[in-house]
Coordinates of C-alpha atoms in Angstrom, one line a residue:
X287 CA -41.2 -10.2 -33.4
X288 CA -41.4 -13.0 -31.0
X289 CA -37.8 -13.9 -29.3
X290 CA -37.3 -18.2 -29.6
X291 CA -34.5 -18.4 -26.7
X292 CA -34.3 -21.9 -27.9
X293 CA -32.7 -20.8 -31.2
X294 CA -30.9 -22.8 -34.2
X295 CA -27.7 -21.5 -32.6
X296 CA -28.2 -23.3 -30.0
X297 CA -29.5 -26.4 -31.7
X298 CA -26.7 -26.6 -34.0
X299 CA -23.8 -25.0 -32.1
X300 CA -20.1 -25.8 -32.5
X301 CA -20.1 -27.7 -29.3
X302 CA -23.5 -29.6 -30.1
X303 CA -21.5 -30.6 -33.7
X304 CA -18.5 -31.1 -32.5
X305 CA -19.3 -34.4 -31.0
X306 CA -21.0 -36.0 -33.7
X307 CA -18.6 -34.2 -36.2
X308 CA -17.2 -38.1 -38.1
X309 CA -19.2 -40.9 -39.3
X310 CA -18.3 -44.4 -40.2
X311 CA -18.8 -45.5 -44.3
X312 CA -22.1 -47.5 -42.9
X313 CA -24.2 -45.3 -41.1
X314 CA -26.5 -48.0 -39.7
X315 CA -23.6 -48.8 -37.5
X316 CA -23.6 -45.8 -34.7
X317 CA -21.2 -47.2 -32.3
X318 CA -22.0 -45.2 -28.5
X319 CA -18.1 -43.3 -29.0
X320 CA -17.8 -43.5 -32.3
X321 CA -18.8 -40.0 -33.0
X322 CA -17.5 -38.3 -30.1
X323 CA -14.4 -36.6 -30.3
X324 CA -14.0 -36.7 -26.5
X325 CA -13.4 -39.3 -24.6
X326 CA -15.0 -39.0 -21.8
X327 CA -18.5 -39.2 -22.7
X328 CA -20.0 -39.2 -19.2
X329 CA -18.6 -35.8 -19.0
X330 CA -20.6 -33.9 -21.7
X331 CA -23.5 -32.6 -21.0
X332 CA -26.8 -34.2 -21.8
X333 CA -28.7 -31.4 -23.0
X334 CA -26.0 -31.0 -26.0
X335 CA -26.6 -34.7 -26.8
X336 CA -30.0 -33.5 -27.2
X337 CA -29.8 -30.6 -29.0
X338 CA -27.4 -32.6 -31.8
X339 CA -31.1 -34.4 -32.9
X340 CA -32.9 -31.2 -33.0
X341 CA -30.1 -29.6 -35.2
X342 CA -29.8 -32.9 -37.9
X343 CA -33.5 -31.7 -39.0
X344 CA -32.0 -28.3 -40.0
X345 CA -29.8 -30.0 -42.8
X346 CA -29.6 -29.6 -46.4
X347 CA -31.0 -32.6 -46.7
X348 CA -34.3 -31.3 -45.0
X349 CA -34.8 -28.7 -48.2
X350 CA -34.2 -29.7 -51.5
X351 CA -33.9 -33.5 -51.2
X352 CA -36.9 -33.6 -48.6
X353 CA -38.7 -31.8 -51.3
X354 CA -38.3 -34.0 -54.0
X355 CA -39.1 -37.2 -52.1
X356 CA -42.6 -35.6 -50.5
X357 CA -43.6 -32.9 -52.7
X358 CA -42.2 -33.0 -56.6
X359 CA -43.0 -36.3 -56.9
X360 CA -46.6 -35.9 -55.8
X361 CA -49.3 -34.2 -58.1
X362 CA -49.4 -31.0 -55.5
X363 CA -46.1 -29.7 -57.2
X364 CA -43.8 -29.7 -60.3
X365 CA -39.9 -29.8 -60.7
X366 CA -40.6 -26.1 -61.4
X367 CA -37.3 -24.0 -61.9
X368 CA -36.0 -23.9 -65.6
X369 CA -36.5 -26.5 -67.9
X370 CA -32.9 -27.0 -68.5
X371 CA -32.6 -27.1 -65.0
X372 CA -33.0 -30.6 -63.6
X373 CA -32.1 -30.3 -60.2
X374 CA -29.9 -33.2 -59.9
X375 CA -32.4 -35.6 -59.8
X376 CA -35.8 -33.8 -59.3
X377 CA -36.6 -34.3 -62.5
X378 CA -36.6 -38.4 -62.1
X379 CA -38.7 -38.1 -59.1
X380 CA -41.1 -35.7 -60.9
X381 CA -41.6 -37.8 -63.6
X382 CA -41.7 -41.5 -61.7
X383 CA -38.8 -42.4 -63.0
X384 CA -36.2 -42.2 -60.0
X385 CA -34.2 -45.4 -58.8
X386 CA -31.6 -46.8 -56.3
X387 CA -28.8 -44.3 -57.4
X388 CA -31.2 -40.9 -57.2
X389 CA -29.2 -39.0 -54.6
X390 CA -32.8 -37.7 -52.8
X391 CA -33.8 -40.8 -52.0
X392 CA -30.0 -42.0 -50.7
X393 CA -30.0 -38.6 -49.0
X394 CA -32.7 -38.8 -46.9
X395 CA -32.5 -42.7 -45.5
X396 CA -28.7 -41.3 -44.6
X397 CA -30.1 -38.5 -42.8
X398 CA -32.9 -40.5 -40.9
X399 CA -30.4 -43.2 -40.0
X400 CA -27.6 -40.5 -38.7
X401 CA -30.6 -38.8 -36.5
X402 CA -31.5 -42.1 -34.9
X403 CA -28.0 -42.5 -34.3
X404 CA -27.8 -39.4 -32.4
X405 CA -30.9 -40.0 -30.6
X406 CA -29.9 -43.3 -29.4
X407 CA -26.6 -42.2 -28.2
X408 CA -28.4 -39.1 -26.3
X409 CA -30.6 -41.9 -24.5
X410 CA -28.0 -43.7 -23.2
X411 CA -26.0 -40.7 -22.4
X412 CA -29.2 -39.3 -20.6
X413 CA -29.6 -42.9 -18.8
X414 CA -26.4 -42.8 -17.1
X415 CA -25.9 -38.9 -16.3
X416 CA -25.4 -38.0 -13.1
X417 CA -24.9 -34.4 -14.1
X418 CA -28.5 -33.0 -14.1
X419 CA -31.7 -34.1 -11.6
X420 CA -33.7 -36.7 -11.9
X421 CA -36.9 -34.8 -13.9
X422 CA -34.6 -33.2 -16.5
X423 CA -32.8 -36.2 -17.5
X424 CA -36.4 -37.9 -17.8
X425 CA -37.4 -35.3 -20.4
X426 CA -34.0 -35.7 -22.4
X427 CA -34.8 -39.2 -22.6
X428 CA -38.6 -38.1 -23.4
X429 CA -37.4 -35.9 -26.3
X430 CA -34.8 -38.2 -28.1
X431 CA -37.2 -40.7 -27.8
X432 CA -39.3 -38.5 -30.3
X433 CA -37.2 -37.2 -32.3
X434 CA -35.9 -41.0 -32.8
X435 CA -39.4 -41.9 -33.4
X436 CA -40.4 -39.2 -36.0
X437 CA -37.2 -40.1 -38.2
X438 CA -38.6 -44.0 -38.1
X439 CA -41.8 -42.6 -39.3
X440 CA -40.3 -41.1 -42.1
X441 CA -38.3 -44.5 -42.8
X442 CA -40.7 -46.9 -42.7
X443 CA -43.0 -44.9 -45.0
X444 CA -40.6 -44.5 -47.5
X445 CA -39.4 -47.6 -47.8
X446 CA -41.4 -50.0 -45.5
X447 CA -39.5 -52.7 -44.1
X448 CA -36.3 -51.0 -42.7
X449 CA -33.8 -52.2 -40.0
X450 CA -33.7 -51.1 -36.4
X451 CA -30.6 -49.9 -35.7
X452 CA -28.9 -51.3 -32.8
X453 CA -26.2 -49.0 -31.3
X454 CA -24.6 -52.3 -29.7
X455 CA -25.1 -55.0 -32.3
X456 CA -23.7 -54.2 -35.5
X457 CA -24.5 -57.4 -36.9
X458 CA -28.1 -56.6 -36.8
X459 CA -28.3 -53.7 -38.5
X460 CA -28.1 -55.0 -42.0
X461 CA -31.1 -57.1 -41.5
X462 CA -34.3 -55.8 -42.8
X463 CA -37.4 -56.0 -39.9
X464 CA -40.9 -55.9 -40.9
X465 CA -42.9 -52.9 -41.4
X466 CA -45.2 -54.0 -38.6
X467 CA -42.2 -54.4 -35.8
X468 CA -41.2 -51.4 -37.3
X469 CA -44.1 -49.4 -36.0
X470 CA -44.1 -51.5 -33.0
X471 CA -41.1 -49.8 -32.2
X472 CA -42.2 -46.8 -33.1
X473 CA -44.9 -46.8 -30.6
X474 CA -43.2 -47.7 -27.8
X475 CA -41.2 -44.8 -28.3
X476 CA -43.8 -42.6 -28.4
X477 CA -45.8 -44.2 -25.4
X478 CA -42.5 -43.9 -23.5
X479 CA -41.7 -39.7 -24.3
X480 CA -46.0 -39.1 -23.5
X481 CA -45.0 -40.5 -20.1
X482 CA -42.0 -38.7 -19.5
X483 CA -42.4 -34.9 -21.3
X484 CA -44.0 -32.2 -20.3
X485 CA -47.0 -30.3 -21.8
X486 CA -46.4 -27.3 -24.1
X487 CA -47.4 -24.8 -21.3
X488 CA -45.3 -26.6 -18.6
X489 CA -42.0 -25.6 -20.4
X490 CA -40.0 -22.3 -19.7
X491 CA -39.4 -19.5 -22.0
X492 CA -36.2 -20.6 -22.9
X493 CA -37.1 -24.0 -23.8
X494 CA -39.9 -23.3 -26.2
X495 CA -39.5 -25.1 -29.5
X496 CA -38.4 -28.4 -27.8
X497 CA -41.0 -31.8 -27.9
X498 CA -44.0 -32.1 -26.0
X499 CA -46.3 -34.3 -24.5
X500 CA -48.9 -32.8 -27.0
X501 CA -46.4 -33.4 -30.2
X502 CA -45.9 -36.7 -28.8
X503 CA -49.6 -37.9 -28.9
X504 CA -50.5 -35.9 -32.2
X505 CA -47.6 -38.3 -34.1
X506 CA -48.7 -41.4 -32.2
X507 CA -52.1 -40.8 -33.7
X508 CA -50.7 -40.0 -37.0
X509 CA -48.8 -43.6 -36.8
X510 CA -52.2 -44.9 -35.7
X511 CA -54.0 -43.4 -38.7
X512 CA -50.9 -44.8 -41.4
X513 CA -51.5 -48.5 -39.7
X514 CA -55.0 -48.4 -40.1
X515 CA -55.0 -48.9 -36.6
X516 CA -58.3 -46.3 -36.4
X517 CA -60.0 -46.3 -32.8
X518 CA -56.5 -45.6 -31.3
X519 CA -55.7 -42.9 -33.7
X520 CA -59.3 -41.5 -32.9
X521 CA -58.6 -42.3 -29.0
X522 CA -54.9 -39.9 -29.4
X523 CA -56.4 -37.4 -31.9
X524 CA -59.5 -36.8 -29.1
X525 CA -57.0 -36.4 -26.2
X526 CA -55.3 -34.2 -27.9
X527 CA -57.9 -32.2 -28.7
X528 CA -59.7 -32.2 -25.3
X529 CA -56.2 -31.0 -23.8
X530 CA -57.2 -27.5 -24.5
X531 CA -53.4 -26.6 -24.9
X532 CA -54.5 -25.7 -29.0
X533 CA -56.7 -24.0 -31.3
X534 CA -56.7 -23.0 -34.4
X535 CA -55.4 -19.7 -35.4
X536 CA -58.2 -17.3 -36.5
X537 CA -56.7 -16.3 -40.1
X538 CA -55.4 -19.6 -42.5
X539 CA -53.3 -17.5 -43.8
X540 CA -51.2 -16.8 -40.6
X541 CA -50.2 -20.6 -40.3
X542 CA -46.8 -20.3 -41.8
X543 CA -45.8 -16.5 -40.9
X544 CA -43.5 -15.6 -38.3
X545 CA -46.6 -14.3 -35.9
X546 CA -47.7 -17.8 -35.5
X547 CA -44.3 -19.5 -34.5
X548 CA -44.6 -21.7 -32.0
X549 CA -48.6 -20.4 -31.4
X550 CA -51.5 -22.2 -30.7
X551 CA -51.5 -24.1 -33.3
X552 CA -48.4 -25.6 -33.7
X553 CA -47.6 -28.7 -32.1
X554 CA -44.5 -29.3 -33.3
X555 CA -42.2 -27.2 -35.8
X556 CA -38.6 -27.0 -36.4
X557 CA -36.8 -24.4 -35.1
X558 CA -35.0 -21.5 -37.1
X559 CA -36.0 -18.0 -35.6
X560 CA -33.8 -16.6 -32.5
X561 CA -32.3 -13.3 -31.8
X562 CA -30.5 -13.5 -34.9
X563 CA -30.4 -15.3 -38.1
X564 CA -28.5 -17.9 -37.3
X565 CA -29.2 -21.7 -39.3
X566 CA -33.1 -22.7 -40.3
X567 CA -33.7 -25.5 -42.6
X568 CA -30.9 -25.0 -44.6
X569 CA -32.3 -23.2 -48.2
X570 CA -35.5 -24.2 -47.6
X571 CA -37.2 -21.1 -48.9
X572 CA -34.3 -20.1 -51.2
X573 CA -35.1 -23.7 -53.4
X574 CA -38.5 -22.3 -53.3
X575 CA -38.4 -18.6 -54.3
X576 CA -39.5 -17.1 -56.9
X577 CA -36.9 -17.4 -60.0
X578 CA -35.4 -15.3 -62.8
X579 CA -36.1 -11.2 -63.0
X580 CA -37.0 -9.6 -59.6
X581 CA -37.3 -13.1 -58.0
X582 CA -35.4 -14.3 -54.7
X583 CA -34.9 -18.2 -55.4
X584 CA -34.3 -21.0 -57.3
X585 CA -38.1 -21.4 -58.7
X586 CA -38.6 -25.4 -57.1
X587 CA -41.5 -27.0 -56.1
X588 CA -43.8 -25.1 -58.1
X589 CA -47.6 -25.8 -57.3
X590 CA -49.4 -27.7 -59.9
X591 CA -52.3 -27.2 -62.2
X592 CA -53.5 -29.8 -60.4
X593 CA -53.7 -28.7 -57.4
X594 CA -54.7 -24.8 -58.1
X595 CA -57.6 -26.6 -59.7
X596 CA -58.6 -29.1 -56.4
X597 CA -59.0 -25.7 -54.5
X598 CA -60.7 -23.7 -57.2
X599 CA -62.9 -26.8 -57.5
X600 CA -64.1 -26.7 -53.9
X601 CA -64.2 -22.9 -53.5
X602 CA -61.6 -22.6 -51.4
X603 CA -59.6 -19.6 -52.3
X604 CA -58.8 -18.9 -48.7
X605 CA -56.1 -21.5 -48.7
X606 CA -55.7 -21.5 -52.3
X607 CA -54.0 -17.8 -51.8
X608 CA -52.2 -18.4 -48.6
X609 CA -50.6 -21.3 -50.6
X610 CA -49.9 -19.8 -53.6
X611 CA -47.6 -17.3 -55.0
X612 CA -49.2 -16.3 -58.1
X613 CA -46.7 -14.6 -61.0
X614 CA -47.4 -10.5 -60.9
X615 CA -49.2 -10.6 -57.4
X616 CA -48.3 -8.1 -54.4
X617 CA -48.0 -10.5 -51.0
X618 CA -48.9 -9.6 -48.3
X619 CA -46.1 -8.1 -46.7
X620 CA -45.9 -5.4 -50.0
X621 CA -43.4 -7.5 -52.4
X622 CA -44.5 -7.1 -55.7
X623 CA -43.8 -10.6 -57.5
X624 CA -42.4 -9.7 -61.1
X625 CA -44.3 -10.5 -64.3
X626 CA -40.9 -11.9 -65.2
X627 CA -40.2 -14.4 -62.9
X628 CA -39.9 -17.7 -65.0
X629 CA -42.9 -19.9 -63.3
X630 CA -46.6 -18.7 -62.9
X631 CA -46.9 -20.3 -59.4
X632 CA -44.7 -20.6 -56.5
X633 CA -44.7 -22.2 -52.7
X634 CA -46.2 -19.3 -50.6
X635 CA -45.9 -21.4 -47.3
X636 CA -41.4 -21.5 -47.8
X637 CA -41.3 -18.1 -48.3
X638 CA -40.1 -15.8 -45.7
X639 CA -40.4 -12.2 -45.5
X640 CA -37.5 -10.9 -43.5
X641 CA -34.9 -13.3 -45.5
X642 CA -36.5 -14.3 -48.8
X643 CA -33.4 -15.6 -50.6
X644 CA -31.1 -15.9 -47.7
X645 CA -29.3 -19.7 -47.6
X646 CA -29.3 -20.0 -43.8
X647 CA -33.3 -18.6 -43.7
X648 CA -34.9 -17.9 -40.6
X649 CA -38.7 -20.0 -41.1
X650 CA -39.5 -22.4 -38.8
X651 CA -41.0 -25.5 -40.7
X652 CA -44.3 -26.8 -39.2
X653 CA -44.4 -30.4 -38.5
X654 CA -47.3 -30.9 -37.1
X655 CA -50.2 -28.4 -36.7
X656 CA -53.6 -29.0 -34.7
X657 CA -55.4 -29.0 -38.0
X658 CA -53.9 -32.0 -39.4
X659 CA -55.2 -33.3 -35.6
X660 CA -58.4 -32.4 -36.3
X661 CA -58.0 -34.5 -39.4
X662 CA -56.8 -37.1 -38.2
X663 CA -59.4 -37.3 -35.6
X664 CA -62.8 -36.8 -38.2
X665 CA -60.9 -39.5 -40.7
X666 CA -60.9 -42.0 -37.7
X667 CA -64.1 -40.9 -36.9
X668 CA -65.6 -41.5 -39.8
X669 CA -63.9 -45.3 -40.0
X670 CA -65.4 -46.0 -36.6
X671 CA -68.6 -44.7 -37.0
X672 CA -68.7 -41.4 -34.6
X673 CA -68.7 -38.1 -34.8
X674 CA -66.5 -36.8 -38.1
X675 CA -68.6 -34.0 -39.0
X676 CA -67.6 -31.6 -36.0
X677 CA -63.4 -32.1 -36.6
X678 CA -63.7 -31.9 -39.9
X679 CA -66.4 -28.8 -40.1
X680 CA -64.1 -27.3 -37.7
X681 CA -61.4 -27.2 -40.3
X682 CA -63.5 -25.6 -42.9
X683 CA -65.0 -23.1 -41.2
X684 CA -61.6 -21.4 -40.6
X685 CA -61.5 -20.8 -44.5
X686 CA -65.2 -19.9 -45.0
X687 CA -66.2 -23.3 -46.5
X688 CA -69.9 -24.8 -46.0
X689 CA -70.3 -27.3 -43.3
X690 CA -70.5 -31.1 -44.6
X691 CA -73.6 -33.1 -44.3
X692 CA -76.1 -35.7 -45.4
X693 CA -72.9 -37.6 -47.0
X694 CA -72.5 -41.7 -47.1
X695 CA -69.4 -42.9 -45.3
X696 CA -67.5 -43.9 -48.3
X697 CA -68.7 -40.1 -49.8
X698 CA -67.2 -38.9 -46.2
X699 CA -63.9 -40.3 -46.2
X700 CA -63.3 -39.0 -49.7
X701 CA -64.6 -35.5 -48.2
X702 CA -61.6 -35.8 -45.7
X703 CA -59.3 -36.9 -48.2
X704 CA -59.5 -33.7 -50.3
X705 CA -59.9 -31.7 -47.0
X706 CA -55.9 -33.3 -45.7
X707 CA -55.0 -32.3 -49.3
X708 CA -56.1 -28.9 -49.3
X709 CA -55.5 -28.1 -45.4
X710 CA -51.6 -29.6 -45.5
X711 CA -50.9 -28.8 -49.2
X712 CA -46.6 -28.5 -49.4
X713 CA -46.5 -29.5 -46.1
X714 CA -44.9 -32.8 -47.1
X715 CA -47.6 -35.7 -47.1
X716 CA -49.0 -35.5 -49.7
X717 CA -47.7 -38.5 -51.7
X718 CA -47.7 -40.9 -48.5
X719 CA -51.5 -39.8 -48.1
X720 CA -51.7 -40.8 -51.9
X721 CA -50.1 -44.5 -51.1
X722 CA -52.0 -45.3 -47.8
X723 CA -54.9 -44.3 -49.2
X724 CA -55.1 -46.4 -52.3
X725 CA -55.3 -43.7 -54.1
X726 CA -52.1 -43.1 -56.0
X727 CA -52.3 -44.6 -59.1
X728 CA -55.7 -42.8 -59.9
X729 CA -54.8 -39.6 -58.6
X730 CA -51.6 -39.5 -60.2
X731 CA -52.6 -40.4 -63.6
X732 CA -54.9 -37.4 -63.5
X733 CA -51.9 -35.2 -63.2
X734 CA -50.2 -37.0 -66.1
X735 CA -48.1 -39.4 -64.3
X736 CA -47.8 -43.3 -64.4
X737 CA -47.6 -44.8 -60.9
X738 CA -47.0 -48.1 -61.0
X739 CA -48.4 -50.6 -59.0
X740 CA -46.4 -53.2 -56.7
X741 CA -43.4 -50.8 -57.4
X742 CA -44.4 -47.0 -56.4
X743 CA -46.0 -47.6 -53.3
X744 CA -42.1 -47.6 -51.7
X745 CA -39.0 -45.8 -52.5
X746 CA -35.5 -48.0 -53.5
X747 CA -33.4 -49.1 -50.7
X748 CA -30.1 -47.3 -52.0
X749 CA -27.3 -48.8 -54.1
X750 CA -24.9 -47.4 -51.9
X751 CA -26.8 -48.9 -49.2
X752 CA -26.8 -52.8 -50.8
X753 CA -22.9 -52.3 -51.5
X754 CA -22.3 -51.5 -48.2
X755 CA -24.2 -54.5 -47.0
X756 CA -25.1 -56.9 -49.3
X757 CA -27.5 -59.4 -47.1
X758 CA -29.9 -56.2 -47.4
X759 CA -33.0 -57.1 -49.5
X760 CA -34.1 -55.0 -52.4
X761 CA -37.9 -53.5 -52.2
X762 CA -40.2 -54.8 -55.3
X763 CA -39.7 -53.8 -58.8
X764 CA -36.2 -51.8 -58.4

């Protein structure tokens, strides 16, 4: 098994914690000391500062309530578990019927604010450092920068218009900016950590695991793609694929199995494997398991009908298997999955096979993996009118699909719609695909649910949230 040095111990250890251990009632407001328990600041060392971001994606948070917000609530998955089981609220976000108090939703803008917290603290700590050399403190900056960027991703497309948090100016962080400066912002991040880290090969051993030049440009062209903003995601996706740093792995089904941590096709994944079990995403696969007689889990985020039948509908049983865990099959590692487990279908990409049920599990989660690259470079493509078919064909031939051809543009971009659905399927876009694509209301009254329009397209801005500071606007329809 392949050895991680830079482990989840590390990311999340005592001393890493330790610092950002308290937390004001507002967490928009990240004063530079507030969450340090030391108080000389200047004396701890950068790189722990840095490892405190990695170690917020590793959270709670980052399983079940990640899950509802991305993946119940889109028509790839159901609540799953027991009927009588709700889940606390995964239910409501099954069923489009969530709001301001659903703890999920209030979850996860907590969580992205507290990581851009962190990261902006680790920036200036990095900034005025005299502890480490000139290169090294660069890339600290480089990866906060990232990290900070990746959770505004997340914000902005869950609820749109968010603030900016300013780790100096308290007064400003109850004021709402708009979507647009929020992906400015975004951006500029990004720009900044592709000029300042490294590639994925120019890292030691030790460090592997940690952000990259390569991860950089592959969300860059990502924020490209949800803007709209098409040449320049083309322009990213292309660099990144003429790097020659990744490939895509030979066998589909290999993407999410400990052989291909941190391979050639990963680009960016969260850390959990080291030389012990230490912390992964925290119950990540045990929410996901298989439930009831013989299983290891809690049964959630269950794969649809829906979605079994998009991949039996294209012939793509590749995927469809390497995605699903089928009630009374024998995976591949020799588990025999009961005839009794309580659902007929279950998330094969969570489950682990050296700690199935375990609460701190040991799976990295992918974040980003060439594939989606590829994608993201055909769907541009296609919008500007070059090449789409050799990305996209590139994709499919992995899983023994027939090459595209003689289709209309309009025919094509639907063609690389399903082929992002089928290709990232429980990898957590699926509904902000859904929503940038127009296609949400449509798609998710074929799987029996009633998206409304003007309302769905964003999630609530928390109750909590608005009672903490009332000048914060509402988003439309909650």
């Amino acid at each position: 098994m392949k050895k991680n040095i830079f482990k989840i111990s590390t990311l999340v250890s005592i001393a890493a914690l330790s610092l950002f251990s308290s937390c004001t009632d507002n967490f928009l407001d990240v004063e530079s000391k507030e969450n340090i328990a030391i108080d000389d600041q200047e004396n701890i060392h950068p790189e722990k500062f840095v490892n405190s971001i990695y170690g917020m994606y590793t959270e709670w948070d980052f399983a079940f309530s990640w899950l509802g917000v991305t993946e119940m609530i889109s028509d790839n998955a159901d609540k799953g578990s027991s009927s009588s089981d709700n889940g606390g609220d995964k239910r409501d976000l099954d069923e489009l019927v969530h709001n301001s108090t659903t703890g999920s939703v209030e979850a996860m803008w907590t969580r992205f604010y507290k990581t851009i917290g962190r990261a902006s603290i680790s920036i200036e700590n990095s900034e005025s450092t005299k502890t480490v050399d000139e290169a090294t403190k660069t890339r600290y900056i480089g990866e906060a920068k990232f990290l900070r960027a990746l959770s505004y991703f997340y914000l902005v497309r869950m609820f749109g218009d968010v603030t900016i948090q300013d780790i100096k100016d308290e007064a400003s962080n109850s004021v709402r900016k708009p979507k647009a400066e929020v992906y400015a912002y975004i951006e500029a991040d990004l720009l900044d950590a592709i000029a300042k880290l490294p590639q994925k090969n120019e890292y030691q051993a030790k460090d592997l695991g940690r952000a990259t030049k390569g991860a950089a440009q592959s969300l860059l062209a990502k924020v490209y793609l949800y803007q709209g903003k098409n040449q320049q995601a083309y322009d990213m996706a292309t660099t990144v694929v003429n790097s020659g740093l990744y490939d895509l792995e030979t066998d589909y089904a290999t993407t999410w199995r400990v052989e291909t941590e941190n391979g050639k096709e990963s680009i960016f994944e969260i850390q959990a494997r080291g030389a012990a079990v230490a912390h992964g995403v925290q119950q990540y696969s045990e929410t996901q398991g298989a439930r009831g007689t013989s299983g290891w889990g809690w049964g959630f985020n269950t794969p649809s009908q829906n979605l079994l039948d998009a991949f039996n509908a294209e012939g793509d049983a590749i995927r469809r298997d390497a995605t699903i865990i089928f009630r009374g099959e024998t995976m591949y590692d020799g588990r025999v999955v009961s005839t009794a487990v309580e659902n007929p279908m279950y998330n094969e990409k969570a489950y682990s096979s050296a700690n199935a049920g375990s609460g701190d599990g040991d799976k990295n989660i992918r974040v980003i993996r060439f594939s989606e690259v590829l994608l993201i470079q055909a769907e541009a493509a296609n919008e500007i009118g070059q090449n789409a078919l050799t990305p996209l064909n590139k994709v499919r031939a992995r899983v023994k699909l027939a090459p595209v051809s003689g289709l209309s543009k309009d025919q094509l971009r639907l063609k690389i719609w399903n082929e992002r659905r089928l290709e990232l399927a429980f990898e957590h876009d699926r509904w902000f695909d859904l929503v940038r694509t127009g296609q949400a209301k449509n798609m998710m009254a074929l799987n029996g649910k009633t998206f409304v329009t003007g309302k769905h397209e964003l999630f609530p801005i928390p109750n909590a949230q608005l009672i903490q500071t009332p000048s914060m606007t509402q988003n439309p329809g909650w």
